[in-house]
Amino acid sequence: MKVGVLTGGGDCPGLNAVIRGVVRKGEQEYGYGFIGFKDGWRGAVEGATVPLDIPAVRGILPRGGTILGSSRTNPFKTENGVRNIKENLAKYEVDALIAIGGEDTLGVAAKLYEEYGVPCVGVPKTIDNDLSATDYTFGFDTAVGIATEAIDRLHTTAESHMRVLVVEVMGRHAGWIALHSGLAGGANVILIPEQRFDMDQVCAWVTSRFKASYAPIVVVAEGAMPKDGDLVLKDATKDSFGHVRLSGVGEWLAKEIEARTGKEARTTVLGHIQRGGTPSAFDRWLATRFGLHAIDAVRDGDFGKMVALKGTDIVRVPIAEATAKLKTVDPALYQEVGVFFG
């Protein structure tokens, strides 16, 4: 059997660990051959490939990013995209395809399997941790660790100047990174997309912090929205999956806080820093296990499935189920951490 592997969407710490797990077990235990499609679905559409074998995956476990490259290409928005994928799979004699990605990449895999019979297995990847069928996605733990370290560092400079520091983190329409890093980093205000925020309340929390002779840290997810407004965007253009490029709420928030409270405010946008660098030990562990179980699903012919973490077990769920809705922060969980606000 020959297996194709691709990594789509945004880069993410742990992608290389998945590739390594797939290839090592597939070649050593099952005698499979492998081929990598470059730059996600773009490589599958254009027939751009790289060879994959055990020597090719040696030493990649601690590396961030992906040796295969990635893109946000949507085959269903590309002329002859699906036809080209099927032709290229036949051309390279690929019997099964492992797609490693988030909501969009796996959504393509689900549709290719259900409507065109392409034998796909999915692996969940996103720093946003917003796929509902798995307890955690790899990349999330690393992103939270990076954001937490940044918040720790910002506390000292905030207190040195007694100013408000607003930290904007990623997460799109889910507040998991903001919630986890904000709580772990001792933020005084955490704003997430799932709960529209009241600027008067935010300013009250900020003022309360200053009264206690401390400088406040405000952590805001890029998709957070005020009660009386909409998404704050720097760029309203959309990618091939119809997503706008989020960012801008941190800067807007700092200006509002400064205008309303009279306290100096500054913004730090962590951006792609959260996605780069060495994956954490947990993400290496989880990504490796996902890779091992993904190749087992191929061996079993269990296509149209995604590997997922449930408790400490790796299970298989339909890809379509995994991408049907986002996993968002429960209001009760958000209220739980509210004791630390202000």
Coordinates of N, CA and C in Angstrom, one line a residue, residues 1-141:
M1 N 0.8 -1.2 0.0 CA 0.0 0.0 0.0 C 0.9 1.2 0.0
K2 N 0.4 2.3 -0.7 CA 1.1 3.6 -0.7 C 0.2 4.6 -0.1
V3 N 0.7 5.4 0.8 CA -0.1 6.3 1.6 C 0.4 7.8 1.3
G4 N -0.5 8.7 1.0 CA -0.2 10.1 0.9 C -0.4 10.8 2.2
V5 N 0.4 11.8 2.4 CA 0.3 12.6 3.7 C 0.3 14.1 3.3
L6 N -0.5 14.9 3.9 CA -0.5 16.3 3.7 C -0.8 17.1 5.0
T7 N -0.3 18.3 5.1 CA -0.6 19.2 6.2 C -1.2 20.5 5.7
G8 N -2.4 20.8 6.1 CA -3.1 22.0 5.6 C -3.4 23.0 6.6
G9 N -3.8 24.2 6.2 CA -4.1 25.3 7.1 C -2.9 26.0 7.7
G10 N -3.1 26.6 8.8 CA -2.0 27.3 9.5 C -1.0 26.3 10.0
D11 N 0.3 26.7 10.0 CA 1.3 25.8 10.6 C 1.1 25.6 12.1
C12 N 1.7 24.6 12.7 CA 1.3 24.3 14.1 C 2.4 23.4 14.7
P13 N 2.8 23.7 15.9 CA 3.8 22.8 16.6 C 3.3 21.4 16.8
G14 N 4.0 20.4 16.3 CA 3.6 19.0 16.4 C 3.3 18.4 15.1
L15 N 3.2 19.1 14.0 CA 2.9 18.5 12.7 C 3.9 17.5 12.3
N16 N 5.2 17.8 12.6 CA 6.3 16.9 12.2 C 6.2 15.6 13.0
A17 N 5.8 15.8 14.2 CA 5.7 14.6 15.1 C 4.6 13.6 14.5
V18 N 3.5 14.1 14.0 CA 2.5 13.3 13.4 C 3.1 12.6 12.1
I19 N 3.8 13.3 11.3 CA 4.3 12.8 10.1 C 5.3 11.6 10.4
R20 N 6.1 11.9 11.4 CA 7.1 10.9 11.9 C 6.4 9.6 12.4
G21 N 5.4 9.8 13.2 CA 4.7 8.6 13.7 C 4.0 7.8 12.7
V22 N 3.4 8.5 11.7 CA 2.8 7.8 10.6 C 3.8 7.0 9.8
V23 N 4.9 7.6 9.4 CA 5.9 7.0 8.5 C 6.6 5.9 9.3
R24 N 7.0 6.1 10.5 CA 7.8 5.1 11.3 C 7.0 3.8 11.4
K25 N 5.7 3.9 11.9 CA 4.9 2.7 12.1 C 4.5 2.1 10.8
G26 N 4.1 2.9 9.9 CA 3.6 2.4 8.6 C 4.7 1.7 7.8
E27 N 5.9 2.2 7.8 CA 7.0 1.5 7.1 C 7.5 0.3 7.9
Q28 N 7.8 0.5 9.2 CA 8.4 -0.6 10.0 C 7.5 -1.8 10.2
E29 N 6.2 -1.5 10.5 CA 5.3 -2.6 10.9 C 4.4 -3.1 9.8
Y30 N 4.1 -2.2 8.9 CA 3.1 -2.6 7.8 C 3.8 -2.7 6.4
G31 N 5.0 -2.2 6.3 CA 5.7 -2.2 5.0 C 5.1 -1.3 3.9
Y32 N 4.4 -0.2 4.4 CA 3.8 0.7 3.5 C 4.8 1.7 2.9
G33 N 4.5 2.2 1.7 CA 5.3 3.3 1.1 C 4.6 4.6 1.4
F34 N 5.3 5.7 1.3 CA 4.7 7.0 1.6 C 5.1 8.1 0.6
I35 N 4.2 9.0 0.4 CA 4.6 10.2 -0.4 C 3.9 11.4 0.3
G36 N 4.6 12.5 0.3 CA 4.1 13.7 0.9 C 3.6 14.7 -0.2
F37 N 2.5 15.3 0.0 CA 2.0 16.3 -0.9 C 2.4 17.7 -0.3
K38 N 3.0 18.5 -1.1 CA 3.6 19.8 -0.6 C 2.5 20.8 -0.5
D39 N 2.6 21.6 0.6 CA 1.7 22.8 0.8 C 0.2 22.4 0.8
G40 N -0.1 21.4 1.6 CA -1.5 21.0 1.8 C -2.2 20.6 0.6
W41 N -3.5 21.0 0.5 CA -4.3 20.6 -0.7 C -3.8 21.2 -2.0
R42 N -3.0 22.2 -1.9 CA -2.4 22.7 -3.1 C -1.5 21.7 -3.8
G43 N -0.7 21.0 -3.0 CA 0.1 19.9 -3.6 C -0.7 18.8 -4.2
A44 N -1.8 18.5 -3.5 CA -2.6 17.4 -4.1 C -3.3 17.8 -5.4
V45 N -3.7 19.1 -5.5 CA -4.3 19.6 -6.7 C -3.2 19.7 -7.8
E46 N -2.0 20.2 -7.5 CA -1.0 20.4 -8.5 C -0.1 19.3 -8.8
G47 N -0.2 18.2 -7.9 CA 0.7 17.1 -8.1 C 2.1 17.4 -7.6
A48 N 2.3 18.3 -6.6 CA 3.6 18.6 -6.1 C 3.9 17.7 -4.9
T49 N 4.9 16.9 -5.0 CA 5.2 15.8 -4.0 C 6.6 15.9 -3.5
V50 N 6.8 15.2 -2.4 CA 8.2 14.9 -1.9 C 8.2 13.5 -1.4
P51 N 9.3 12.8 -1.5 CA 9.3 11.4 -1.0 C 9.3 11.4 0.6
L52 N 8.7 10.4 1.1 CA 8.6 10.3 2.6 C 9.1 8.8 2.9
D53 N 10.1 8.7 3.8 CA 10.5 7.4 4.3 C 11.1 7.7 5.7
I54 N 11.6 6.6 6.3 CA 12.2 6.8 7.6 C 13.4 7.8 7.7
P55 N 14.3 7.7 6.7 CA 15.4 8.7 6.8 C 14.9 10.1 6.7
A56 N 13.8 10.3 5.9 CA 13.3 11.7 5.7 C 12.7 12.3 7.0
V57 N 12.2 11.4 7.9 CA 11.6 11.9 9.2 C 12.5 11.8 10.4
R58 N 13.7 11.4 10.2 CA 14.7 11.4 11.3 C 15.0 12.9 11.8
G59 N 14.9 13.1 13.1 CA 15.3 14.4 13.6 C 14.2 15.5 13.6
I60 N 13.0 15.1 13.1 CA 12.0 16.2 12.9 C 11.1 16.3 14.2
L61 N 11.2 15.4 15.1 CA 10.3 15.4 16.3 C 10.2 16.8 17.0
P62 N 11.4 17.4 17.3 CA 11.3 18.7 18.0 C 11.1 19.9 17.2
R63 N 11.0 19.7 15.9 CA 10.9 20.9 15.0 C 9.5 21.4 14.9
G64 N 9.4 22.7 14.9 CA 8.1 23.3 14.7 C 7.8 23.3 13.2
G65 N 6.6 23.9 12.8 CA 6.2 24.0 11.4 C 6.0 22.6 10.8
T66 N 6.2 22.5 9.5 CA 5.9 21.2 8.9 C 6.9 21.0 7.7
I67 N 7.5 19.9 7.6 CA 8.5 19.6 6.5 C 7.8 19.5 5.2
L68 N 6.5 19.4 5.2 CA 5.7 19.2 4.0 C 5.2 20.6 3.5
G69 N 5.3 21.6 4.3 CA 4.7 22.9 3.9 C 3.2 22.9 4.0
S70 N 2.6 24.0 4.0 CA 1.1 24.1 4.2 C 0.6 25.3 3.4
S71 N -0.8 25.3 3.3 CA -1.4 26.4 2.6 C -2.9 26.4 3.0
R72 N -3.6 27.4 2.6 CA -5.1 27.4 2.9 C -5.9 27.2 1.6
T73 N -5.3 26.4 0.7 CA -5.9 26.1 -0.6 C -7.2 25.3 -0.4
N74 N -8.3 25.7 -1.0 CA -9.5 25.0 -1.0 C -9.8 24.4 -2.4
P75 N -9.7 23.0 -2.5 CA -9.8 22.4 -3.8 C -11.2 22.7 -4.4
F76 N -12.2 22.9 -3.6 CA -13.6 23.1 -4.1 C -13.8 24.5 -4.6
K77 N -12.8 25.4 -4.4 CA -12.8 26.7 -4.9 C -11.7 26.9 -6.0
T78 N -11.1 25.8 -6.4 CA -10.0 25.8 -7.4 C -10.6 25.1 -8.7
E79 N -10.3 25.7 -9.8 CA -10.8 25.1 -11.1 C -10.2 23.7 -11.2
N80 N -11.2 22.7 -11.4 CA -10.8 21.3 -11.6 C -10.1 20.7 -10.4
G81 N -10.3 21.3 -9.2 CA -9.5 20.9 -8.0 C -9.7 19.5 -7.7
V82 N -11.0 19.0 -7.6 CA -11.2 17.6 -7.2 C -10.8 16.7 -8.2
R83 N -11.1 17.0 -9.5 CA -10.6 16.1 -10.6 C -9.1 16.0 -10.6
N84 N -8.4 17.0 -10.4 CA -6.9 17.0 -10.3 C -6.4 16.1 -9.1
I85 N -7.1 16.3 -8.0 CA -6.7 15.4 -6.9 C -6.8 14.0 -7.2
K86 N -8.0 13.6 -7.7 CA -8.2 12.2 -8.1 C -7.2 11.7 -9.1
E87 N -6.9 12.5 -10.1 CA -5.9 12.1 -11.1 C -4.5 12.0 -10.5
N88 N -4.2 12.9 -9.6 CA -2.8 12.8 -9.0 C -2.7 11.6 -8.1
L89 N -3.7 11.3 -7.3 CA -3.7 10.1 -6.5 C -3.5 8.9 -7.4
A90 N -4.2 8.8 -8.5 CA -4.0 7.7 -9.4 C -2.6 7.7 -10.0
K91 N -2.1 8.9 -10.4 CA -0.8 9.0 -11.0 C 0.3 8.5 -10.1
Y92 N 0.2 8.8 -8.8 CA 1.3 8.4 -7.9 C 0.9 7.1 -7.2
E93 N -0.2 6.5 -7.6 CA -0.6 5.2 -7.1 C -0.8 5.2 -5.6
V94 N -1.5 6.3 -5.1 CA -1.8 6.5 -3.7 C -3.1 5.7 -3.4
D95 N -3.0 4.9 -2.4 CA -4.2 4.1 -2.0 C -5.0 4.7 -0.9
A96 N -4.4 5.6 -0.1 CA -5.1 6.2 1.0 C -4.4 7.6 1.3
L97 N -5.1 8.5 1.9 CA -4.6 9.8 2.1 C -4.9 10.2 3.6
I98 N -3.8 10.6 4.3 CA -3.9 11.1 5.6 C -3.8 12.6 5.6
A99 N -4.9 13.3 6.0 CA -4.9 14.8 6.0 C -4.8 15.3 7.4
I100 N -3.8 16.1 7.7 CA -3.6 16.6 9.0 C -3.9 18.1 9.0
G101 N -4.9 18.5 9.7 CA -5.3 19.9 9.7 C -6.5 20.2 10.6
G102 N -7.0 21.4 10.5 CA -8.1 21.9 11.3 C -9.4 21.7 10.6
E103 N -10.3 22.6 11.0 CA -11.7 22.6 10.5 C -11.8 22.6 9.0
D104 N -11.0 23.4 8.3 CA -11.2 23.6 6.9 C -10.5 22.4 6.1
T105 N -9.3 22.1 6.5 CA -8.6 20.9 5.9 C -9.4 19.7 6.0
L106 N -9.9 19.4 7.2 CA -10.6 18.2 7.5 C -12.0 18.2 6.8
G107 N -12.6 19.4 6.7 CA -13.8 19.6 6.0 C -13.7 19.1 4.6
V108 N -12.6 19.5 3.9 CA -12.3 19.1 2.6 C -12.2 17.5 2.5
A109 N -11.4 17.0 3.5 CA -11.3 15.5 3.5 C -12.6 14.8 3.7
A110 N -13.5 15.3 4.5 CA -14.8 14.7 4.7 C -15.6 14.7 3.4
K111 N -15.6 15.8 2.7 CA -16.3 15.9 1.5 C -15.8 15.1 0.4
L112 N -14.4 15.0 0.3 CA -13.8 14.1 -0.7 C -14.2 12.7 -0.5
Y113 N -14.2 12.3 0.8 CA -14.6 10.9 1.1 C -16.1 10.6 0.8
E114 N -16.9 11.5 1.3 CA -18.4 11.2 1.3 C -18.9 11.4 -0.1
E115 N -18.4 12.3 -0.9 CA -19.0 12.6 -2.2 C -18.2 12.0 -3.4
Y116 N -16.9 11.8 -3.2 CA -16.1 11.3 -4.3 C -15.4 10.0 -4.0
G117 N -15.6 9.4 -2.8 CA -15.0 8.2 -2.5 C -13.5 8.1 -2.3
V118 N -12.9 9.3 -2.0 CA -11.4 9.4 -1.8 C -11.2 8.8 -0.4
P119 N -10.3 7.8 -0.3 CA -10.1 7.2 1.0 C -9.2 8.0 1.9
C120 N -9.8 8.8 2.9 CA -9.1 9.7 3.7 C -9.2 9.4 5.2
V121 N -8.2 9.6 5.9 CA -8.2 9.6 7.4 C -7.7 11.0 7.9
G122 N -8.4 11.5 8.9 CA -8.0 12.8 9.4 C -7.3 12.8 10.7
V123 N -6.4 13.8 10.9 CA -5.7 14.1 12.1 C -6.0 15.5 12.5
P124 N -6.5 15.7 13.8 CA -6.9 17.1 14.2 C -5.7 18.0 14.6
K125 N -5.6 19.1 13.9 CA -4.5 20.0 14.2 C -5.0 21.4 14.3
T126 N -4.9 22.1 15.4 CA -5.1 23.5 15.5 C -4.7 24.0 16.9
I127 N -4.1 25.2 16.9 CA -3.7 25.8 18.2 C -5.0 26.3 18.9
D128 N -6.1 26.5 18.1 CA -7.3 27.0 18.7 C -8.1 26.1 19.6
N129 N -7.8 24.8 19.5 CA -8.5 23.7 20.3 C -10.0 23.7 20.1
D130 N -10.4 24.0 18.9 CA -11.9 24.3 18.7 C -12.6 23.2 17.9
L131 N -12.0 22.0 17.8 CA -12.7 20.8 17.1 C -13.4 20.0 18.2
S132 N -14.7 19.9 18.0 CA -15.6 19.4 19.1 C -15.4 17.9 19.3
A133 N -14.9 17.1 18.4 CA -14.8 15.7 18.6 C -13.6 15.2 19.4
T134 N -12.7 16.1 19.7 CA -11.5 15.7 20.5 C -11.3 16.6 21.7
D135 N -10.9 16.0 22.8 CA -10.7 16.8 24.0 C -9.6 17.9 23.8
Y136 N -8.5 17.5 23.1 CA -7.5 18.4 22.8 C -6.9 18.2 21.4
T137 N -6.5 19.3 20.8 CA -5.7 19.2 19.5 C -4.3 19.5 19.9
F138 N -3.3 18.9 19.1 CA -2.0 19.2 19.4 C -1.7 20.6 18.8
G139 N -0.7 21.3 19.4 CA -0.4 22.7 19.1 C -1.0 23.7 20.1
F140 N -2.1 23.3 20.7 CA -2.8 24.2 21.7 C -1.9 24.4 22.9
D141 N -1.4 23.3 23.4 CA -0.6 23.4 24.6 C 0.7 24.3 24.4

